[in-house]
């Protein structure tokens, strides 16, 4: 069982930055690929970014490429999402998720989900 707790969300002006953190419980964190997803009001949850177990590979949604960076520190049991040049359309609840299948954009691959953290970008 893996429990995920996100932090770092908040209100920021367009063009600003935020760094989200996700701290999974359990000693098997390094064996899971990790991902970030987001859901805006009235929209379906969408993929944002993912990272493999040893940080060797990453994947991003086209809408965030060049602006967001996913990383992980297995020693600290934490995965991060650095978000730069934020836009109002980035406003959403951001969830981290853990996958025992592999990293990528498929929601069905992810076994565990956090409760989410709100990110609001004002124009």
Short mmCIF file of C-alpha atoms in Angstrom, two decimals:
data_model
loop_
_atom_site.label_atom_id
_atom_site.label_comp_id
_atom_site.label_asym_id
_atom_site.label_seq_id
_atom_site.Cartn_x
_atom_site.Cartn_y
_atom_site.Cartn_z
CA UNK A 1 0.00 0.00 0.00
CA UNK A 2 1.29 3.44 -0.96
CA UNK A 3 -0.15 6.69 0.35
CA UNK A 4 0.64 9.87 -1.53
CA UNK A 5 0.55 13.38 -0.10
CA UNK A 6 0.98 16.41 -2.35
CA UNK A 7 2.04 19.87 -1.26
CA UNK A 8 3.18 23.15 -2.78
CA UNK A 9 0.06 24.35 -4.51
CA UNK A 10 -1.26 27.88 -4.20
CA UNK A 11 -2.17 31.09 -5.96
CA UNK A 12 0.34 32.63 -8.36
CA UNK A 13 0.24 35.28 -11.07
CA UNK A 14 0.66 34.35 -14.70
CA UNK A 15 4.33 33.99 -15.54
CA UNK A 16 5.19 32.87 -12.04
CA UNK A 17 6.48 29.56 -10.72
CA UNK A 18 5.51 26.90 -8.23
CA UNK A 19 7.09 23.63 -7.16
CA UNK A 20 4.84 20.77 -6.19
CA UNK A 21 6.07 17.92 -4.03
CA UNK A 22 4.68 14.46 -3.50
CA UNK A 23 5.85 12.31 -0.64
CA UNK A 24 4.74 8.70 -0.90
CA UNK A 25 4.79 6.53 2.19
CA UNK A 26 6.45 3.16 2.27
CA UNK A 27 9.92 1.87 1.62
CA UNK A 28 9.23 0.78 -1.95
CA UNK A 29 8.98 4.27 -3.45
CA UNK A 30 11.95 3.70 -5.74
CA UNK A 31 10.21 0.76 -7.41
CA UNK A 32 7.30 2.89 -8.67
CA UNK A 33 7.19 5.11 -11.69
CA UNK A 34 5.58 8.40 -10.76
CA UNK A 35 3.29 10.76 -12.58
CA UNK A 36 1.46 14.05 -12.23
CA UNK A 37 -2.04 14.60 -13.53
CA UNK A 38 -4.39 17.57 -13.26
CA UNK A 39 -8.08 18.26 -13.42
CA UNK A 40 -9.62 21.64 -14.10
CA UNK A 41 -13.25 22.41 -13.22
CA UNK A 42 -15.60 20.83 -15.71
CA UNK A 43 -12.82 18.96 -17.48
CA UNK A 44 -11.47 15.45 -17.42
CA UNK A 45 -8.29 14.59 -15.58
CA UNK A 46 -5.33 14.92 -17.91
CA UNK A 47 -1.74 13.75 -17.93
CA UNK A 48 0.95 16.30 -17.11
CA UNK A 49 4.28 14.51 -16.62
CA UNK A 50 5.81 11.18 -15.64
CA UNK A 51 9.18 9.85 -14.58
CA UNK A 52 10.66 6.37 -14.54
CA UNK A 53 11.83 4.61 -11.39
CA UNK A 54 15.46 5.75 -11.60
CA UNK A 55 14.81 9.15 -13.22
CA UNK A 56 16.31 7.94 -16.48
CA UNK A 57 13.27 8.79 -18.55
CA UNK A 58 10.56 11.42 -18.47
CA UNK A 59 7.45 12.21 -20.46
CA UNK A 60 5.43 15.41 -20.70
CA UNK A 61 2.15 16.60 -22.11
CA UNK A 62 2.67 18.91 -25.07
CA UNK A 63 0.95 21.73 -23.20
CA UNK A 64 3.66 21.82 -20.50
CA UNK A 65 6.82 20.88 -22.40
CA UNK A 66 9.56 23.42 -21.86
CA UNK A 67 7.78 24.91 -18.84
CA UNK A 68 7.40 22.02 -16.36
CA UNK A 69 10.05 19.65 -15.07
CA UNK A 70 9.43 16.43 -13.19
CA UNK A 71 12.15 14.99 -10.97
CA UNK A 72 12.50 12.59 -8.09
CA UNK A 73 14.81 12.03 -5.17
CA UNK A 74 14.58 8.40 -4.15
CA UNK A 75 16.71 9.06 -1.08
CA UNK A 76 14.11 11.55 0.16
CA UNK A 77 11.13 9.56 -1.10
CA UNK A 78 9.87 12.60 -2.96
CA UNK A 79 8.83 13.47 -6.49
CA UNK A 80 8.69 17.08 -7.65
CA UNK A 81 6.98 19.07 -10.35
CA UNK A 82 8.68 22.39 -11.06
CA UNK A 83 6.25 24.63 -12.91
CA UNK A 84 7.56 27.77 -14.60
CA UNK A 85 5.94 30.38 -16.80
CA UNK A 86 2.54 29.44 -15.45
CA UNK A 87 -0.55 30.32 -17.43
CA UNK A 88 -4.18 30.74 -16.33
CA UNK A 89 -5.00 27.53 -18.21
CA UNK A 90 -2.71 25.65 -15.84
CA UNK A 91 -5.25 26.23 -13.07
CA UNK A 92 -6.35 22.84 -11.76
CA UNK A 93 -6.10 20.34 -8.95
CA UNK A 94 -2.82 18.50 -9.39
CA UNK A 95 -2.51 14.87 -8.32
CA UNK A 96 0.54 12.72 -8.12
CA UNK A 97 0.25 9.01 -8.81
CA UNK A 98 2.38 5.89 -8.50
CA UNK A 99 2.61 3.16 -11.10
CA UNK A 100 3.93 -0.37 -10.80
CA UNK A 101 3.43 -0.85 -14.55
CA UNK A 102 5.59 1.87 -16.02
CA UNK A 103 5.79 5.60 -16.56
CA UNK A 104 3.62 7.31 -19.12
CA UNK A 105 0.33 9.05 -19.77
CA UNK A 106 -2.08 6.16 -19.25
CA UNK A 107 -4.16 6.74 -16.14
CA UNK A 108 -4.94 3.03 -15.89
CA UNK A 109 -1.26 2.30 -15.25
CA UNK A 110 -1.30 4.13 -11.94
CA UNK A 111 -2.21 2.13 -8.86
CA UNK A 112 -2.16 4.86 -6.22
CA UNK A 113 -3.33 8.47 -6.23
CA UNK A 114 -2.95 11.40 -3.88
CA UNK A 115 -5.77 13.72 -2.83
CA UNK A 116 -4.42 16.59 -4.88
CA UNK A 117 -3.24 20.15 -4.38
CA UNK A 118 -4.89 23.21 -5.89
CA UNK A 119 -2.94 25.42 -8.28
CA UNK A 120 -4.55 28.70 -9.29
CA UNK A 121 -2.95 31.01 -11.83
CA UNK A 122 -4.36 34.51 -12.08
CA UNK A 123 -4.13 36.61 -15.23
#
